[in-house]
Coordinates of C-alpha atoms and ligand atoms in Angstrom, one line a residue:
M1 CA 5.5 44.4 -35.3
K2 CA 9.1 44.0 -36.8
T3 CA 11.0 40.9 -35.5
T4 CA 14.7 41.2 -34.8
Q5 CA 16.4 37.9 -35.5
N6 CA 19.6 36.8 -33.9
N7 CA 21.5 34.8 -36.4
S8 CA 23.7 32.4 -34.3
I9 CA 22.2 29.0 -33.7
H10 CA 22.8 27.8 -30.2
D11 CA 22.7 24.0 -29.3
V12 CA 20.3 24.8 -26.5
I13 CA 18.2 27.7 -25.5
I14 CA 17.1 27.5 -21.8
A15 CA 14.1 29.5 -20.6
G16 CA 14.8 30.7 -17.1
A17 CA 17.9 31.3 -15.0
G18 CA 16.5 29.8 -11.8
P19 CA 18.6 27.1 -10.1
V20 CA 17.5 24.4 -12.5
G21 CA 18.0 26.3 -15.7
L22 CA 21.5 27.4 -14.4
F23 CA 22.6 23.9 -13.3
L24 CA 21.4 22.4 -16.6
A25 CA 23.3 25.1 -18.5
C26 CA 26.4 24.2 -16.5
E27 CA 25.9 20.5 -17.4
L28 CA 25.5 21.2 -21.1
A29 CA 28.3 23.6 -21.3
L30 CA 30.6 21.2 -19.4
A31 CA 29.8 18.7 -22.2
K32 CA 30.9 21.5 -24.8
C33 CA 27.5 22.5 -26.0
S34 CA 26.7 26.1 -26.8
V35 CA 23.9 27.4 -24.4
L36 CA 21.9 30.6 -24.2
I37 CA 19.6 31.3 -21.3
L38 CA 16.8 33.8 -21.6
E39 CA 15.6 35.1 -18.2
K40 CA 12.5 37.2 -17.7
A41 CA 13.8 39.1 -14.7
E42 CA 16.2 42.1 -15.2
D43 CA 17.6 41.7 -11.7
P44 CA 18.7 38.3 -10.4
H45 CA 18.3 39.6 -6.7
S46 CA 15.1 39.4 -4.8
P47 CA 14.4 39.4 -1.1
L48 CA 12.3 36.2 -1.6
K49 CA 15.5 34.5 -2.6
Q50 CA 17.4 35.7 0.5
V51 CA 17.3 34.5 4.2
P52 CA 14.9 33.8 5.6
F53 CA 12.4 33.5 2.6
G54 CA 15.1 31.9 0.3
I55 CA 16.2 29.3 2.7
R56 CA 16.1 25.8 1.0
G57 CA 17.0 22.4 2.3
L58 CA 19.2 20.4 -0.1
N59 CA 19.0 16.6 0.1
A60 CA 21.7 14.1 -0.2
L61 CA 21.4 13.8 -3.9
S62 CA 21.6 17.5 -4.6
V63 CA 24.6 17.7 -2.2
E64 CA 26.3 14.9 -4.1
A65 CA 25.5 16.5 -7.4
L66 CA 27.0 19.8 -6.4
Y67 CA 30.1 18.0 -4.9
R68 CA 30.6 16.0 -8.0
R69 CA 30.9 19.2 -10.0
D70 CA 33.1 21.0 -7.5
L71 CA 30.4 23.4 -6.5
L72 CA 29.7 22.5 -3.0
Q73 CA 32.7 24.2 -1.4
E74 CA 31.4 27.5 -2.9
L75 CA 28.2 27.5 -0.9
E76 CA 29.0 29.4 2.3
L77 CA 25.8 29.8 4.0
H78 CA 25.6 26.3 5.3
K79 CA 29.0 26.5 7.0
R80 CA 27.5 29.3 9.2
L81 CA 24.2 27.7 9.8
K82 CA 25.8 24.3 10.6
N83 CA 27.7 26.0 13.4
P84 CA 26.3 24.4 16.6
H85 CA 26.5 27.7 18.4
L86 CA 24.1 29.3 15.9
N87 CA 21.4 26.7 15.4
A88 CA 21.3 24.2 18.3
K89 CA 20.5 24.7 21.9
Q90 CA 22.6 22.7 24.4
G91 CA 21.2 19.4 25.2
T92 CA 18.6 19.5 22.5
R93 CA 18.3 16.5 20.1
R94 CA 19.3 17.3 16.4
Q95 CA 16.2 17.4 14.2
G96 CA 16.7 15.5 10.9
G97 CA 13.7 16.8 9.1
H98 CA 10.0 16.4 9.3
F99 CA 6.8 14.9 7.6
A100 CA 3.8 17.1 7.9
G101 CA 5.5 19.0 10.6
I102 CA 6.3 15.8 12.7
V103 CA 9.9 15.8 13.4
F104 CA 12.3 12.9 13.1
H105 CA 15.6 13.0 15.0
D106 CA 19.1 12.2 13.9
D107 CA 19.9 9.9 16.8
D108 CA 16.9 7.6 15.9
I109 CA 18.1 7.0 12.4
D110 CA 19.8 3.6 11.7
T111 CA 22.2 4.4 9.0
S112 CA 23.4 0.8 8.8
Q113 CA 20.3 0.2 6.7
W114 CA 21.8 2.4 4.0
R115 CA 24.2 -0.3 2.6
Y116 CA 25.8 1.9 0.0
R117 CA 26.5 5.1 2.0
L118 CA 30.1 5.0 3.0
P119 CA 31.6 7.1 5.8
S120 CA 33.3 9.2 3.0
S121 CA 29.9 10.1 1.6
T122 CA 28.8 13.8 1.5
E123 CA 26.2 15.1 4.0
T124 CA 22.6 13.9 3.8
S125 CA 21.2 17.5 3.9
L126 CA 22.3 21.0 3.8
I127 CA 20.9 24.3 4.3
S128 CA 21.2 26.7 1.3
E129 CA 19.9 30.1 0.1
M130 CA 18.4 30.5 -3.4
Q131 CA 20.3 33.7 -4.0
E132 CA 23.7 32.2 -3.1
L133 CA 23.0 29.0 -5.1
E134 CA 22.0 31.0 -8.2
T135 CA 25.1 33.2 -7.8
V136 CA 27.4 30.3 -7.6
L137 CA 25.7 28.6 -10.6
T138 CA 25.6 31.8 -12.7
R139 CA 29.5 32.3 -12.0
R140 CA 30.2 28.7 -13.1
A141 CA 27.9 28.8 -16.1
E142 CA 29.5 32.0 -17.4
A143 CA 33.0 30.6 -16.7
L144 CA 31.9 27.6 -19.0
G145 CA 30.8 29.9 -21.8
V146 CA 27.1 30.1 -21.2
E147 CA 25.5 33.3 -22.5
I148 CA 22.8 34.7 -20.1
K149 CA 20.4 37.5 -21.3
R150 CA 18.3 39.0 -18.6
G151 CA 15.1 41.0 -19.0
L152 CA 14.0 38.8 -22.0
A153 CA 10.9 36.7 -21.3
I154 CA 10.1 34.0 -23.7
T155 CA 6.7 34.6 -25.2
G156 CA 6.3 31.7 -27.6
F157 CA 8.3 29.4 -30.0
H158 CA 8.0 27.5 -33.1
Q159 CA 9.7 24.2 -33.7
T160 CA 10.6 22.3 -36.9
G161 CA 12.3 18.9 -37.4
D162 CA 15.7 20.7 -37.3
G163 CA 15.4 23.3 -34.6
V164 CA 13.4 25.8 -32.6
T165 CA 12.8 29.5 -33.1
V166 CA 12.2 31.2 -29.7
Q167 CA 10.4 34.4 -29.5
S168 CA 10.9 37.0 -26.8
G169 CA 8.6 40.0 -27.7
N170 CA 9.8 41.3 -31.1
R171 CA 13.2 39.4 -30.8
S172 CA 13.7 35.9 -32.0
F173 CA 16.5 33.4 -31.2
Q174 CA 17.5 30.0 -33.0
S175 CA 18.6 26.8 -31.3
K176 CA 18.5 23.1 -31.9
W177 CA 16.7 22.5 -28.6
L178 CA 14.6 24.4 -26.1
V179 CA 14.4 23.5 -22.5
G180 CA 11.7 25.2 -20.3
C181 CA 13.1 25.8 -16.9
D182 CA 10.8 28.7 -16.4
G183 CA 9.2 27.7 -13.2
S184 CA 5.7 26.8 -12.1
R185 CA 3.8 29.2 -14.5
S186 CA 6.0 28.0 -17.4
V187 CA 5.2 29.6 -20.8
V188 CA 7.2 26.8 -22.5
R189 CA 4.9 24.3 -20.9
K190 CA 1.8 26.2 -22.0
A191 CA 3.0 27.1 -25.5
G192 CA 4.3 23.6 -26.0
G193 CA 0.9 22.0 -25.4
F194 CA 2.1 19.8 -22.5
E195 CA -0.7 18.3 -20.4
F196 CA -0.4 19.3 -16.7
A197 CA -2.3 16.7 -14.6
G198 CA -2.8 16.6 -10.9
T199 CA -4.9 17.9 -8.0
E200 CA -6.3 21.2 -6.9
P201 CA -5.1 22.8 -3.6
E202 CA -6.5 22.3 -0.1
F203 CA -4.8 25.5 1.3
T204 CA -3.3 28.9 0.8
G205 CA 0.3 29.1 2.4
Y206 CA 1.7 32.5 3.5
S207 CA 5.3 33.4 4.0
T208 CA 5.5 36.7 5.8
L209 CA 8.0 39.1 7.4
V210 CA 6.1 41.1 10.1
D211 CA 6.5 43.0 13.2
I212 CA 4.5 41.6 16.1
A213 CA 3.5 43.6 19.2
D214 CA 3.0 40.6 21.4
P215 CA 5.1 37.6 19.9
E216 CA 4.8 35.7 23.2
K217 CA 1.3 34.9 22.3
L218 CA 2.5 32.6 19.6
S219 CA 4.0 29.3 20.5
P220 CA 7.6 28.6 19.1
G221 CA 8.3 26.2 16.3
R222 CA 5.7 24.6 14.1
N223 CA 2.2 24.4 15.3
V224 CA -0.5 22.2 13.7
T225 CA -3.8 23.6 15.0
P226 CA -7.4 22.6 14.5
T227 CA -7.7 25.2 11.7
G228 CA -4.3 25.0 10.0
M229 CA -0.6 25.5 10.7
Y230 CA 1.7 28.3 11.8
L231 CA 5.5 28.5 12.3
Q232 CA 7.7 31.2 13.5
S233 CA 11.2 30.1 12.8
Q234 CA 12.8 33.3 13.7
P235 CA 11.4 36.6 15.1
G236 CA 9.0 38.1 12.6
Y237 CA 9.3 35.4 10.0
V238 CA 5.9 33.7 10.1
I239 CA 4.6 30.9 7.8
I240 CA 0.9 30.1 7.9
Q241 CA -1.2 27.4 6.2
D242 CA -5.0 28.1 5.9
F243 CA -7.1 25.4 4.6
D244 CA -9.3 27.5 2.4
G245 CA -9.0 25.4 -0.6
G246 CA -6.5 27.8 -2.2
A247 CA -9.2 30.5 -2.4
F248 CA -7.1 33.4 -1.2
H249 CA -4.1 32.6 -3.4
H250 CA -6.2 32.2 -6.5
S251 CA -8.3 35.4 -5.7
K252 CA -5.1 37.5 -6.5
K253 CA -6.2 40.0 -3.9
P254 CA -3.5 42.2 -2.3
I255 CA -1.9 40.6 0.9
T256 CA -2.6 43.2 3.5
L257 CA -1.6 43.5 7.1
E258 CA -5.3 43.2 8.3
H259 CA -5.7 40.1 6.2
V260 CA -2.6 38.4 7.5
Q261 CA -3.5 39.3 11.0
E262 CA -6.9 37.9 10.6
V263 CA -5.6 34.6 9.3
L264 CA -2.9 34.3 11.9
R265 CA -5.4 35.0 14.8
R266 CA -7.9 32.4 13.4
I267 CA -5.2 29.8 12.9
S268 CA -3.3 30.3 16.2
N269 CA -6.4 31.0 18.2
T270 CA -4.8 34.1 19.7
D271 CA -5.5 37.8 19.5
V272 CA -1.9 38.5 18.4
T273 CA -1.4 42.0 16.9
I274 CA 0.7 42.6 13.8
T275 CA 2.0 46.1 13.7
A276 CA 3.8 46.1 10.3
L277 CA 3.8 43.8 7.2
H278 CA 7.2 44.1 5.4
I279 CA 7.1 41.2 2.9
A280 CA 4.4 38.7 2.1
T281 CA 3.9 35.9 -0.5
T282 CA 1.4 33.2 -1.0
W283 CA 1.7 29.6 -2.3
T284 CA -0.5 26.5 -2.4
D285 CA -0.4 22.7 -2.3
R286 CA -1.6 22.3 -5.9
A287 CA 0.1 19.2 -7.2
R288 CA 0.6 18.8 -11.0
Q289 CA 3.0 17.1 -13.2
T290 CA 3.3 17.2 -17.1
T291 CA 2.3 13.8 -18.5
S292 CA 5.4 14.0 -20.8
Y293 CA 8.7 15.9 -20.4
R294 CA 9.4 16.2 -24.1
N295 CA 7.6 17.3 -27.2
G296 CA 9.9 17.0 -30.2
R297 CA 12.8 19.5 -29.6
V298 CA 11.3 21.0 -26.5
L299 CA 12.0 19.6 -23.1
L300 CA 10.9 20.6 -19.5
A301 CA 12.7 20.5 -16.3
G302 CA 12.2 21.7 -12.7
D303 CA 9.0 23.4 -11.5
A304 CA 8.0 23.8 -15.2
A305 CA 7.3 20.1 -15.2
H306 CA 6.1 19.5 -11.7
I307 CA 4.7 21.5 -8.8
H308 CA 3.5 20.6 -5.4
A309 CA 3.5 22.0 -1.8
P310 CA 6.9 23.0 -0.5
L311 CA 6.3 20.9 2.6
G312 CA 9.5 19.1 3.6
G313 CA 11.4 21.0 0.8
Q314 CA 11.6 18.8 -2.2
G315 CA 11.0 20.8 -5.3
L316 CA 14.5 22.3 -5.8
N317 CA 16.0 18.8 -5.2
L318 CA 13.8 17.3 -7.8
G319 CA 14.6 20.1 -10.3
L320 CA 18.4 19.8 -9.8
G321 CA 18.0 16.1 -10.2
D322 CA 16.2 16.6 -13.5
A323 CA 19.0 18.8 -14.7
M324 CA 21.8 16.4 -13.7
N325 CA 19.9 13.6 -15.4
L326 CA 19.1 15.5 -18.7
G327 CA 22.3 17.4 -19.2
W328 CA 24.6 14.6 -20.3
K329 CA 21.8 12.8 -22.3
L330 CA 20.8 16.0 -24.3
A331 CA 24.6 16.7 -24.9
A332 CA 25.2 13.3 -26.3
T333 CA 22.1 13.5 -28.5
I334 CA 23.2 16.9 -29.9
Q335 CA 26.8 15.5 -30.5
E336 CA 25.3 12.3 -32.1
K337 CA 26.9 10.1 -29.6
A338 CA 23.8 8.9 -27.9
P339 CA 22.6 5.5 -28.2
E340 CA 18.9 5.1 -29.3
N341 CA 16.4 6.0 -26.6
L342 CA 18.9 7.7 -24.4
L343 CA 17.0 10.9 -24.4
D344 CA 13.7 9.1 -23.8
S345 CA 15.2 7.7 -20.5
Y346 CA 15.1 11.3 -19.1
Y347 CA 11.4 10.9 -18.8
T348 CA 11.2 7.3 -17.8
E349 CA 13.7 7.9 -15.0
R350 CA 12.6 11.2 -13.7
Y351 CA 8.8 11.1 -14.1
P352 CA 8.2 8.4 -11.4
L353 CA 10.4 10.3 -9.1
G354 CA 8.4 13.3 -9.6
A355 CA 5.1 11.5 -9.1
Q356 CA 6.5 10.1 -5.8
V357 CA 7.4 13.7 -4.6
L358 CA 3.8 14.9 -5.5
D359 CA 2.3 11.9 -3.5
W360 CA 4.7 12.6 -0.6
S361 CA 3.4 16.2 -0.4
R362 CA -0.3 15.1 -0.8
A363 CA 0.2 12.6 2.0
Q364 CA 1.4 15.4 4.3
V365 CA -1.4 17.6 3.4
A366 CA -3.8 14.8 4.2
I367 CA -2.7 14.4 7.7
M368 CA -2.4 18.2 8.4
K369 CA -6.1 19.0 7.3
P370 CA -8.4 20.1 10.1
G371 CA -10.7 17.2 11.2
P372 CA -10.8 14.0 13.1
T373 CA -9.6 11.6 10.4
A374 CA -6.4 13.6 9.8
R375 CA -5.9 14.0 13.5
A376 CA -6.1 10.2 13.9
L377 CA -3.6 9.5 11.0
N378 CA -1.3 12.2 12.4
A379 CA -1.2 10.4 15.8
I380 CA -0.1 7.2 14.1
I381 CA 2.6 8.8 12.1
R382 CA 3.8 10.4 15.3
D383 CA 4.2 7.0 16.9
L384 CA 6.0 5.6 13.8
I385 CA 8.4 8.4 13.3
D386 CA 9.6 8.1 16.9
T387 CA 10.7 4.3 16.3
R388 CA 14.1 3.5 14.8
D389 CA 12.7 2.0 11.6
G390 CA 10.3 4.8 11.3
A391 CA 12.8 7.6 11.6
T392 CA 15.0 5.7 9.2
Y393 CA 12.3 5.3 6.6
F394 CA 11.3 9.0 6.8
A395 CA 14.9 10.3 6.7
G396 CA 15.5 7.9 3.7
R397 CA 12.7 9.6 1.8
V398 CA 13.3 13.1 2.8
W399 CA 17.0 13.0 2.2
G400 CA 16.6 11.0 -1.0
V401 CA 19.2 8.3 0.0
N402 CA 16.9 5.5 -1.1
T403 CA 16.4 7.0 -4.5
H404 CA 17.1 4.8 -7.5
Y405 CA 16.2 4.3 -11.1
N406 CA 14.6 1.2 -12.4
L407 CA 17.5 0.2 -14.8
D408 CA 18.3 -3.2 -16.4
G409 CA 20.6 -5.3 -14.5
N410 CA 20.8 -7.7 -11.6
H411 CA 23.2 -6.0 -9.2
P412 CA 21.3 -4.0 -6.4
L413 CA 23.7 -1.1 -6.9
I414 CA 22.5 -0.6 -10.5
G415 CA 20.4 2.5 -10.8
R416 CA 21.6 4.0 -7.5
S417 CA 24.0 7.0 -6.9
V418 CA 27.4 5.5 -6.8
P419 CA 29.0 5.3 -3.2
N420 CA 31.8 7.9 -2.7
F421 CA 34.5 5.2 -2.7
E422 CA 37.8 6.4 -1.2
L423 CA 40.8 5.2 -3.4
E424 CA 44.2 4.1 -1.9
D425 CA 45.7 7.6 -2.5
G426 CA 42.9 9.2 -0.5
T427 CA 41.0 10.6 -3.7
R428 CA 37.3 10.1 -3.5
I429 CA 35.4 9.0 -6.6
G430 CA 33.1 12.0 -6.5
E431 CA 36.3 14.3 -6.9
L432 CA 37.0 12.4 -10.2
M433 CA 33.7 13.6 -11.7
H434 CA 34.3 17.2 -12.1
D435 CA 34.6 16.9 -15.9
G436 CA 31.2 15.1 -16.3
Q437 CA 32.8 12.0 -17.9
G438 CA 31.5 8.4 -17.4
I439 CA 33.8 6.3 -15.2
L440 CA 34.7 2.6 -15.4
L441 CA 36.0 1.8 -11.9
D442 CA 38.0 -1.4 -11.8
F443 CA 39.0 -2.5 -8.3
D444 CA 40.7 -5.7 -9.7
K445 CA 42.7 -4.1 -12.6
N446 CA 41.2 -6.2 -15.3
A447 CA 43.0 -5.5 -18.7
S448 CA 39.9 -6.2 -20.8
L449 CA 38.0 -3.6 -18.9
K450 CA 40.8 -1.1 -19.5
T451 CA 40.6 -1.9 -23.2
L452 CA 36.7 -1.5 -23.1
A453 CA 37.0 2.0 -21.5
N454 CA 39.7 3.1 -24.0
E455 CA 37.3 2.3 -26.9
Y456 CA 35.1 5.1 -25.7
G457 CA 37.8 7.8 -25.7
D458 CA 36.9 10.7 -23.3
Q459 CA 33.4 9.5 -22.8
I460 CA 34.6 6.9 -20.3
K461 CA 37.4 7.4 -17.9
Y462 CA 39.1 4.2 -16.6
I463 CA 40.1 4.3 -13.0
S464 CA 41.8 1.2 -11.4
G465 CA 43.1 0.3 -7.9
S466 CA 41.6 -0.8 -4.7
A467 CA 39.5 1.4 -2.4
K468 CA 39.3 1.4 1.4
D469 CA 35.9 -0.1 1.4
Q470 CA 34.9 -1.8 -2.0
L471 CA 31.6 -3.1 -0.5
G472 CA 32.5 -6.5 -2.2
L473 CA 32.5 -5.0 -5.6
S474 CA 34.9 -5.8 -8.4
A475 CA 33.9 -3.2 -11.0
V476 CA 31.4 -0.2 -11.4
L477 CA 30.3 1.7 -14.6
I478 CA 29.3 5.1 -13.6
R479 CA 27.2 7.4 -15.8
P480 CA 28.1 11.1 -16.1
D481 CA 25.4 12.0 -13.6
G482 CA 26.9 9.7 -11.0
F483 CA 24.3 6.9 -11.1
V484 CA 25.6 3.3 -11.5
A485 CA 24.9 1.7 -15.0
W486 CA 26.6 -1.7 -14.4
A487 CA 28.3 -3.3 -11.4
V488 CA 29.7 -6.7 -10.6
D489 CA 31.0 -8.4 -7.4
S490 CA 33.6 -10.7 -8.9
G491 CA 34.9 -12.0 -12.3
P492 CA 33.5 -9.3 -14.6
N493 CA 31.9 -10.6 -17.6
L494 CA 33.2 -8.5 -20.5
D495 CA 30.1 -9.0 -22.7
D496 CA 27.8 -7.6 -19.8
A497 CA 30.2 -4.7 -19.4
A498 CA 30.3 -4.0 -23.1
Q499 CA 26.5 -4.1 -23.3
A500 CA 26.1 -1.7 -20.5
A501 CA 28.6 0.7 -22.1
S502 CA 26.9 0.6 -25.4
C503 CA 23.5 1.1 -23.7
W504 CA 24.5 4.3 -22.2
F505 CA 27.4 5.6 -24.2
G506 CA 26.6 4.3 -27.7
D507 CA 29.0 2.7 -30.1
P508 CA 32.7 2.6 -29.3
I509 CA 34.4 5.3 -31.1
A510 CA 37.9 3.8 -31.7
I511 CA 39.6 0.5 -31.3
V512 CA 42.8 0.9 -29.4
Ligands
LIG601 C1 8.0 28.8 0.5 C2 8.8 27.8 -0.4 C3 9.8 27.0 0.3 C4 10.5 26.0 -0.4 N1 11.5 25.3 0.2 C5 12.1 24.4 -0.5 C6 13.2 23.5 0.1 O1 13.4 23.7 1.4 N2 13.8 22.6 -0.7 C7 13.5 22.5 -2.0 O2 14.0 21.5 -2.6 N3 12.6 23.2 -2.7 C8 11.9 24.1 -1.9 N4 10.9 24.9 -2.5 C9 10.8 24.8 -4.0 C10 11.8 25.4 -4.9 O3 12.0 26.7 -4.5 C11 11.5 25.3 -6.4 O4 11.1 24.0 -6.6 C12 12.7 25.7 -7.1 O5 13.0 27.1 -7.0 C13 12.4 25.4 -8.7 O6 13.4 25.9 -9.4 P1 13.3 26.3 -11.0 O7 14.6 26.7 -11.6 O8 12.6 25.0 -11.7 O9 12.2 27.4 -11.1 P2 12.4 28.9 -10.5 O10 13.2 29.0 -9.2 O11 10.9 29.4 -10.4 O12 13.1 29.7 -11.6 C14 12.4 30.0 -12.9 C15 13.0 31.1 -13.6 O13 12.4 31.3 -14.8 C16 12.2 32.7 -15.0 N5 11.0 32.8 -16.0 C17 9.8 32.6 -15.7 N6 9.0 32.8 -16.9 C18 9.9 33.0 -17.9 C19 9.8 33.3 -19.2 N7 8.6 33.4 -19.9 N8 10.9 33.5 -19.9 C20 12.1 33.4 -19.4 N9 12.3 33.2 -18.1 C21 11.2 33.0 -17.3 C22 11.9 33.2 -13.6 O14 12.1 34.6 -13.6 C23 12.9 32.4 -12.8 O15 14.1 33.0 -12.7 C24 10.2 25.9 -1.9 C25 9.3 26.7 -2.5 C26 8.6 27.7 -1.7 C27 7.5 28.5 -2.4

């Protein structure tokens, strides 16, 4: 077979134009890297990405990330679904989320425990739709100069010390780096020899759109039954969990009306009748994570690096977090501005968070399983989630507000997402992050901090002046991904600030 070679060498080729690949492309292009995305599917539209199948819950960190890049306002769906007339019955308590189907309520949550969440913070969670999110990200990526080639599946690659040759059938493309954002069945992961360690599934999950002759036989909402779980969130949209060890999903048998009806009848213990099956897809709670996120010039992000049950909706959030964390680090590495080990910190920061999410999903499965042990544990969680501290704990985990990286430094804010400080002129700090630069925020107008920031040119922006609520802080160094690299309450020590700057941004580029 004759190979057609494309002569231009991109900084980065990304496999997959899913939400993670697209967001990563935006981050890299914002930092002025040239990016090519190769996407297997010809058509970016799919009913599985649209309401109701494509509904995704974004957590506080994803909402913040999109806000910080001025993308949040472009997502329209949540504005409709947030409308109380559309999604809340009068007098009902607002549900904050769930753990294994056990709901926690907004009015139980003690937000005063979240010291660094200011009233000006963005929302803790948001409903979004895959299709809309991908459309918004595609538009932004293309506006930033990203090239997206659809209908080209990556089939393999070869890397040397200088770059990567990426194969798509008989065509080949060159880049300095390759990032696999090609989802749970990632070819990049398999061809790159990454170890994918974890646990096998307990159940097959079904998402179906059906016509039901006698829907009143099914109970509304989420129902954990002695044999599994079923949920009818809107007429005809039925999700089922059948604890078959993942056998049906792995059998690759066609999903027929008769099969779905049999499973639904068994799980719901009714004789409900399905008259039409419009769409059906299956998934499992298989939980695996690659033991490294990088092999030479090849990296992984999103579902390519970690998979788990979609219970409680964490996968997309984890993947968007990977992209936000990796983008600026890879860009700085390509542009030879990165301090030593910066790129390695992608793995050391993101792997533990991925592992936590896998365990969170395993813990949910463990208490949903049919049997007396799970039922007993389930009852205890029910009691705990109804307490103020319990609801606050579960909300903190599900919404990601307690997330932090284990970074060097003594201040408790270091490694956390920066609070959305509101400056005297009404500007919020998140609005100053659209360009993806680092920020040295100096509440006390300290001349030496200004000099330090200036030494880093456009890598670090210096912002001074007081904020409405400074949380007792004097100065904060913020990384391009919005996480705090250094913070001090009073009397900044210039040596500490300079050390933090060089740790994350490398050597100063100019003495001003
Ligand atoms: C039923 C269900 C409900 C969910 N709900 C939530 C939720 O509420 N919140 C949440 O955070 N997460 C949720 N998730 C998980 C979330 O959808 C995924 O984690 C997320 O889509 C991962 O994004 P990604 O870009 O990594 O991968 P994908 O979305 O899978 O995108 C991968 C892309 O790569 C392309 N591709 C594949 N192979 C190749 C190749 N060889 N070459 C080139 N391109 C290729 C694919 O066509 C695709 O476009 C849910 C998942 C399911 C199944």
